[in-house]
mmCIF file of C-alpha atoms in Angstrom:
data_model
loop_
_atom_site.group_PDB
_atom_site.id
_atom_site.type_symbol
_atom_site.label_atom_id
_atom_site.label_comp_id
_atom_site.label_asym_id
_atom_site.label_seq_id
_atom_site.Cartn_x
_atom_site.Cartn_y
_atom_site.Cartn_z
ATOM 1 C CA GLU A 1 -65.808 -64.494 46.148
ATOM 2 C CA ALA A 2 -65.965 -68.275 45.783
ATOM 3 C CA GLN A 3 -67.892 -69.072 42.687
ATOM 4 C CA VAL A 4 -68.375 -71.378 39.735
ATOM 5 C CA THR A 5 -68.709 -69.418 36.442
ATOM 6 C CA GLN A 6 -70.511 -70.800 33.406
ATOM 7 C CA ASN A 7 -70.786 -69.094 30.065
ATOM 8 C CA PRO A 8 -72.850 -68.409 28.248
ATOM 9 C CA ARG A 9 -76.087 -68.131 30.198
ATOM 10 C CA TYR A 10 -78.263 -68.552 27.063
ATOM 11 C CA LEU A 11 -77.386 -70.262 23.801
ATOM 12 C CA ILE A 12 -79.361 -70.881 20.739
ATOM 13 C CA THR A 13 -77.782 -73.079 17.973
ATOM 14 C CA VAL A 14 -78.731 -75.232 15.079
ATOM 15 C CA THR A 15 -78.266 -78.959 14.720
ATOM 16 C CA GLY A 16 -74.803 -80.083 14.058
ATOM 17 C CA LYS A 17 -72.971 -76.830 14.883
ATOM 18 C CA LYS A 18 -70.205 -77.652 17.397
ATOM 19 C CA LEU A 19 -70.437 -75.683 20.667
ATOM 20 C CA THR A 20 -68.563 -75.348 23.847
ATOM 21 C CA VAL A 21 -69.949 -74.345 27.304
ATOM 22 C CA THR A 22 -67.286 -73.125 29.581
ATOM 23 C CA CYS A 23 -67.033 -73.660 33.387
ATOM 24 C CA SER A 24 -64.484 -72.264 35.790
ATOM 25 C CA GLN A 25 -64.059 -72.397 39.489
ATOM 26 C CA ASN A 26 -61.882 -70.324 41.759
ATOM 27 C CA MET A 27 -61.918 -72.542 44.892
ATOM 28 C CA ASN A 28 -59.107 -74.850 43.875
ATOM 29 C CA HIS A 29 -61.588 -77.776 43.914
ATOM 30 C CA GLU A 30 -60.491 -81.153 42.671
ATOM 31 C CA TYR A 31 -64.032 -82.422 41.675
ATOM 32 C CA MET A 32 -65.987 -80.853 38.817
ATOM 33 C CA SER A 33 -69.073 -82.155 37.131
ATOM 34 C CA TRP A 34 -71.790 -81.337 34.568
ATOM 35 C CA TYR A 35 -75.463 -81.932 34.821
ATOM 36 C CA ARG A 36 -78.533 -81.420 32.647
ATOM 37 C CA GLN A 37 -81.923 -80.642 34.043
ATOM 38 C CA ASP A 38 -85.074 -81.451 32.178
ATOM 39 C CA PRO A 39 -88.633 -81.042 33.402
ATOM 40 C CA GLY A 40 -89.786 -84.081 35.404
ATOM 41 C CA LEU A 41 -86.413 -85.727 35.253
ATOM 42 C CA GLY A 42 -84.488 -83.756 37.797
ATOM 43 C CA LEU A 43 -80.802 -83.403 37.353
ATOM 44 C CA ARG A 44 -78.739 -86.015 35.598
ATOM 45 C CA GLN A 45 -75.063 -86.295 35.604
ATOM 46 C CA ILE A 46 -73.278 -86.010 32.254
ATOM 47 C CA TYR A 47 -69.598 -86.297 33.105
ATOM 48 C CA TYR A 48 -67.465 -85.723 36.213
ATOM 49 C CA SER A 49 -63.711 -85.132 36.861
ATOM 50 C CA MET A 50 -61.824 -86.009 40.000
ATOM 51 C CA ASN A 51 -58.676 -84.136 38.956
ATOM 52 C CA VAL A 52 -56.665 -82.851 36.006
ATOM 53 C CA GLU A 53 -56.742 -85.356 33.071
ATOM 54 C CA VAL A 54 -59.164 -87.533 34.999
ATOM 55 C CA THR A 55 -62.730 -87.779 33.590
ATOM 56 C CA ASP A 56 -65.595 -90.263 33.901
ATOM 57 C CA LYS A 57 -68.958 -90.673 32.402
ATOM 58 C CA GLY A 58 -72.102 -89.994 34.392
ATOM 59 C CA ASP A 59 -75.521 -91.272 33.679
ATOM 60 C CA VAL A 60 -76.076 -89.544 30.262
ATOM 61 C CA PRO A 61 -72.758 -89.001 28.528
ATOM 62 C CA GLU A 62 -73.856 -89.702 24.972
ATOM 63 C CA GLY A 63 -73.297 -86.759 22.584
ATOM 64 C CA TYR A 64 -71.068 -84.843 24.963
ATOM 65 C CA LYS A 65 -67.324 -84.560 25.579
ATOM 66 C CA VAL A 66 -65.341 -82.925 28.307
ATOM 67 C CA SER A 67 -61.780 -82.176 29.043
ATOM 68 C CA ARG A 68 -59.850 -81.218 32.265
ATOM 69 C CA LYS A 69 -56.512 -79.777 31.266
ATOM 70 C CA GLU A 70 -56.437 -77.270 34.145
ATOM 71 C CA LYS A 71 -57.796 -77.752 37.633
ATOM 72 C CA ARG A 72 -60.011 -74.682 37.467
ATOM 73 C CA ASN A 73 -61.640 -75.269 34.013
ATOM 74 C CA PHE A 74 -64.049 -78.003 32.870
ATOM 75 C CA PRO A 75 -65.578 -77.208 29.553
ATOM 76 C CA LEU A 76 -68.616 -79.139 28.015
ATOM 77 C CA ILE A 77 -68.317 -79.733 24.366
ATOM 78 C CA LEU A 78 -71.156 -80.812 22.074
ATOM 79 C CA GLU A 79 -69.611 -81.854 18.862
ATOM 80 C CA SER A 80 -72.790 -82.306 16.862
ATOM 81 C CA PRO A 81 -75.820 -80.986 18.901
ATOM 82 C CA SER A 82 -79.230 -82.376 18.374
ATOM 83 C CA PRO A 83 -82.649 -81.079 19.437
ATOM 84 C CA ASN A 84 -82.866 -83.648 22.259
ATOM 85 C CA GLN A 85 -79.847 -81.937 23.876
ATOM 86 C CA THR A 86 -82.019 -78.825 24.407
ATOM 87 C CA SER A 87 -81.807 -78.476 28.146
ATOM 88 C CA LEU A 88 -80.658 -76.441 31.114
ATOM 89 C CA TYR A 89 -77.077 -77.324 31.986
ATOM 90 C CA PHE A 90 -75.211 -76.825 35.258
ATOM 91 C CA CYS A 91 -71.596 -77.142 36.159
ATOM 92 C CA ALA A 92 -70.765 -77.919 39.720
ATOM 93 C CA SER A 93 -67.653 -78.354 41.840
ATOM 94 C CA SER A 94 -66.629 -79.642 45.238
ATOM 95 C CA ARG A 95 -63.445 -79.870 47.246
ATOM 96 C CA THR A 96 -62.983 -83.624 46.990
ATOM 97 C CA GLY A 97 -66.034 -85.235 45.352
ATOM 98 C CA GLY A 98 -68.905 -87.270 46.881
ATOM 99 C CA TYR A 99 -68.228 -86.505 50.443
ATOM 100 C CA GLU A 100 -68.656 -82.770 50.225
ATOM 101 C CA LYS A 101 -71.148 -80.216 49.122
ATOM 102 C CA LEU A 102 -71.386 -79.128 45.512
ATOM 103 C CA PHE A 103 -71.123 -75.519 44.388
ATOM 104 C CA PHE A 104 -73.265 -74.816 41.256
ATOM 105 C CA GLY A 105 -72.849 -72.389 38.430
ATOM 106 C CA SER A 106 -75.896 -70.283 37.333
ATOM 107 C CA GLY A 107 -76.722 -72.572 34.448
ATOM 108 C CA THR A 108 -76.629 -72.415 30.686
ATOM 109 C CA GLN A 109 -80.049 -72.664 28.835
ATOM 110 C CA LEU A 110 -79.264 -74.322 25.554
ATOM 111 C CA SER A 111 -81.768 -74.596 22.653
ATOM 112 C CA VAL A 112 -80.857 -76.673 19.702
ATOM 113 C CA LEU A 113 -83.043 -75.984 16.626
ATOM 114 C CA SER B 1 -81.208 -95.124 37.434
ATOM 115 C CA GLN B 2 -80.487 -94.647 41.171
ATOM 116 C CA GLN B 3 -82.577 -91.488 41.212
ATOM 117 C CA GLY B 4 -84.225 -90.359 44.388
ATOM 118 C CA GLU B 5 -87.783 -89.389 44.466
ATOM 119 C CA GLU B 6 -89.190 -86.430 46.365
ATOM 120 C CA ASP B 7 -92.638 -86.236 47.647
ATOM 121 C CA PRO B 8 -94.834 -84.251 47.279
ATOM 122 C CA GLN B 9 -94.033 -82.924 43.763
ATOM 123 C CA ALA B 10 -95.648 -79.588 44.753
ATOM 124 C CA LEU B 11 -96.491 -77.998 48.078
ATOM 125 C CA SER B 12 -98.282 -74.759 48.822
ATOM 126 C CA ILE B 13 -98.490 -73.403 52.305
ATOM 127 C CA GLN B 14 -99.154 -70.117 54.098
ATOM 128 C CA GLU B 15 -96.372 -68.033 55.522
ATOM 129 C CA GLY B 16 -95.497 -69.104 59.096
ATOM 130 C CA GLU B 17 -96.497 -72.761 58.530
ATOM 131 C CA ASN B 18 -93.998 -75.510 58.435
ATOM 132 C CA ALA B 19 -93.176 -77.341 55.185
ATOM 133 C CA THR B 20 -92.202 -80.963 55.081
ATOM 134 C CA MET B 21 -90.881 -82.758 52.017
ATOM 135 C CA ASN B 22 -89.614 -86.309 51.730
ATOM 136 C CA CYS B 23 -87.055 -88.108 49.634
ATOM 137 C CA SER B 24 -86.812 -91.831 49.084
ATOM 138 C CA TYR B 25 -83.938 -93.615 47.359
ATOM 139 C CA LYS B 26 -83.148 -97.142 46.118
ATOM 140 C CA THR B 27 -79.803 -98.179 47.323
ATOM 141 C CA SER B 28 -77.309 -97.803 50.351
ATOM 142 C CA ILE B 29 -75.782 -94.403 50.506
ATOM 143 C CA ASN B 30 -72.705 -92.671 51.870
ATOM 144 C CA ASN B 31 -74.458 -89.427 52.450
ATOM 145 C CA LEU B 32 -77.581 -87.442 51.494
ATOM 146 C CA GLN B 33 -77.749 -83.784 50.694
ATOM 147 C CA TRP B 34 -80.539 -81.285 50.257
ATOM 148 C CA TYR B 35 -80.330 -78.410 47.736
ATOM 149 C CA ARG B 36 -82.541 -75.488 46.954
ATOM 150 C CA GLN B 37 -83.090 -74.041 43.495
ATOM 151 C CA ASN B 38 -84.868 -70.635 42.710
ATOM 152 C CA SER B 39 -86.508 -70.612 39.350
ATOM 153 C CA GLY B 40 -84.099 -71.697 36.793
ATOM 154 C CA ARG B 41 -81.039 -70.686 38.744
ATOM 155 C CA GLY B 42 -78.210 -72.846 40.089
ATOM 156 C CA LEU B 43 -78.701 -75.026 43.094
ATOM 157 C CA VAL B 44 -77.534 -73.997 46.436
ATOM 158 C CA HIS B 45 -76.467 -76.447 49.127
ATOM 159 C CA LEU B 46 -78.627 -76.572 52.296
ATOM 160 C CA ILE B 47 -77.547 -79.431 54.455
ATOM 161 C CA LEU B 48 -75.511 -82.729 54.278
ATOM 162 C CA ILE B 49 -76.370 -85.680 56.454
ATOM 163 C CA ARG B 50 -74.074 -88.661 56.608
ATOM 164 C CA SER B 51 -75.402 -92.255 56.724
ATOM 165 C CA ASN B 52 -74.358 -92.683 60.389
ATOM 166 C CA GLU B 53 -76.487 -89.724 61.418
ATOM 167 C CA ARG B 54 -80.164 -89.689 62.046
ATOM 168 C CA GLU B 55 -80.953 -85.979 62.392
ATOM 169 C CA LYS B 56 -79.383 -82.735 61.696
ATOM 170 C CA HIS B 57 -80.333 -78.994 62.163
ATOM 171 C CA SER B 58 -79.319 -75.824 60.427
ATOM 172 C CA GLY B 59 -81.242 -72.814 61.437
ATOM 173 C CA ARG B 60 -84.849 -73.355 60.415
ATOM 174 C CA LEU B 61 -83.996 -76.519 58.700
ATOM 175 C CA ARG B 62 -84.239 -79.952 60.107
ATOM 176 C CA VAL B 63 -83.287 -83.099 58.224
ATOM 177 C CA THR B 64 -83.866 -86.563 59.245
ATOM 178 C CA LEU B 65 -82.497 -89.819 57.685
ATOM 179 C CA ASP B 66 -83.883 -93.295 58.045
ATOM 180 C CA ILE B 67 -81.550 -95.821 56.566
ATOM 181 C CA SER B 68 -83.863 -98.712 57.244
ATOM 182 C CA LYS B 69 -86.611 -97.063 55.099
ATOM 183 C CA LYS B 70 -84.151 -95.533 52.594
ATOM 184 C CA SER B 71 -85.812 -92.199 53.091
ATOM 185 C CA SER B 72 -84.997 -88.667 54.337
ATOM 186 C CA SER B 73 -87.127 -85.659 55.189
ATOM 187 C CA LEU B 74 -86.627 -81.968 55.130
ATOM 188 C CA LEU B 75 -88.651 -79.760 57.480
ATOM 189 C CA ILE B 76 -88.514 -76.028 57.096
ATOM 190 C CA THR B 77 -90.079 -74.405 60.162
ATOM 191 C CA ALA B 78 -91.866 -70.979 60.223
ATOM 192 C CA SER B 79 -91.805 -70.658 56.464
ATOM 193 C CA ARG B 80 -91.357 -67.288 54.714
ATOM 194 C CA ALA B 81 -92.238 -66.136 51.171
ATOM 195 C CA ALA B 82 -88.575 -66.173 50.402
ATOM 196 C CA ASP B 83 -88.510 -69.940 50.872
ATOM 197 C CA THR B 84 -90.462 -70.360 47.702
ATOM 198 C CA ALA B 85 -88.143 -72.564 45.527
ATOM 199 C CA SER B 86 -87.654 -76.101 44.491
ATOM 200 C CA TYR B 87 -85.895 -78.429 46.790
ATOM 201 C CA PHE B 88 -83.938 -81.531 45.723
ATOM 202 C CA CYS B 89 -82.297 -84.322 47.548
ATOM 203 C CA ALA B 90 -79.069 -85.817 46.225
ATOM 204 C CA THR B 91 -77.565 -89.130 47.168
ATOM 205 C CA ASP B 92 -73.844 -90.221 47.160
ATOM 206 C CA LEU B 93 -73.350 -93.956 46.901
ATOM 207 C CA GLY B 94 -69.742 -93.800 48.008
ATOM 208 C CA GLY B 95 -68.299 -93.165 44.593
ATOM 209 C CA ASN B 96 -68.107 -89.820 42.900
ATOM 210 C CA GLN B 97 -71.520 -89.660 41.203
ATOM 211 C CA PHE B 98 -74.412 -87.744 42.701
ATOM 212 C CA TYR B 99 -77.981 -88.737 42.004
ATOM 213 C CA PHE B 100 -80.680 -86.086 42.343
ATOM 214 C CA GLY B 101 -84.319 -86.472 42.810
ATOM 215 C CA THR B 102 -86.888 -84.823 40.689
ATOM 216 C CA GLY B 103 -87.627 -82.084 43.260
ATOM 217 C CA THR B 104 -90.442 -80.657 45.338
ATOM 218 C CA SER B 105 -91.750 -77.274 44.339
ATOM 219 C CA LEU B 106 -92.590 -75.244 47.416
ATOM 220 C CA THR B 107 -94.756 -72.190 47.322
ATOM 221 C CA VAL B 108 -95.073 -69.993 50.440
ATOM 222 C CA ILE B 109 -98.018 -67.689 50.205
ATOM 223 C CA PRO B 110 -97.566 -64.349 52.060
#
């Protein structure tokens, strides 16, 4: 089954404790991206990647890192989480980027205390 | 931000009625997409309309695009309780960034 898998589904952590949210797709998609969703603000793009070793900043990249060492994986790294990063995070992929539909993961609800 | 805006923010209708929601955006686009989100879950793609198209249908969905007004509308005909969800438009400006609106929350009352 074609899917984007995110883990974990829920995560509670404390300020400053490094964490990684994993994202994997099994569709051989070139394009992958991360979004955060906050009430009243819709989805905002954090980072995106057009292919292996190619990553670019989205609208709200501060405080986040990503890597794309393999085509299928695109982890989101918070080196030193802060409470304002409490949010619902989504990973998404598409075959070639902006010209195609996005496939979304189920989301990761992150709470930073 | 290039973010789109959906209107209305919330919509409540009876089952069987049609639901119309609108999306306005700020700059020229390459294409516009509509997505659906069930409470807190991942978004699901509904329909994509390219900048050179004016109308597109998919089942009970009808999407229109007015480039001159920088707006799009999503019509769901003969709504069902299962259509209860949030609906988002997303614009692609020709690069590789997607800009999502703030969403319309649709409630269909059985």
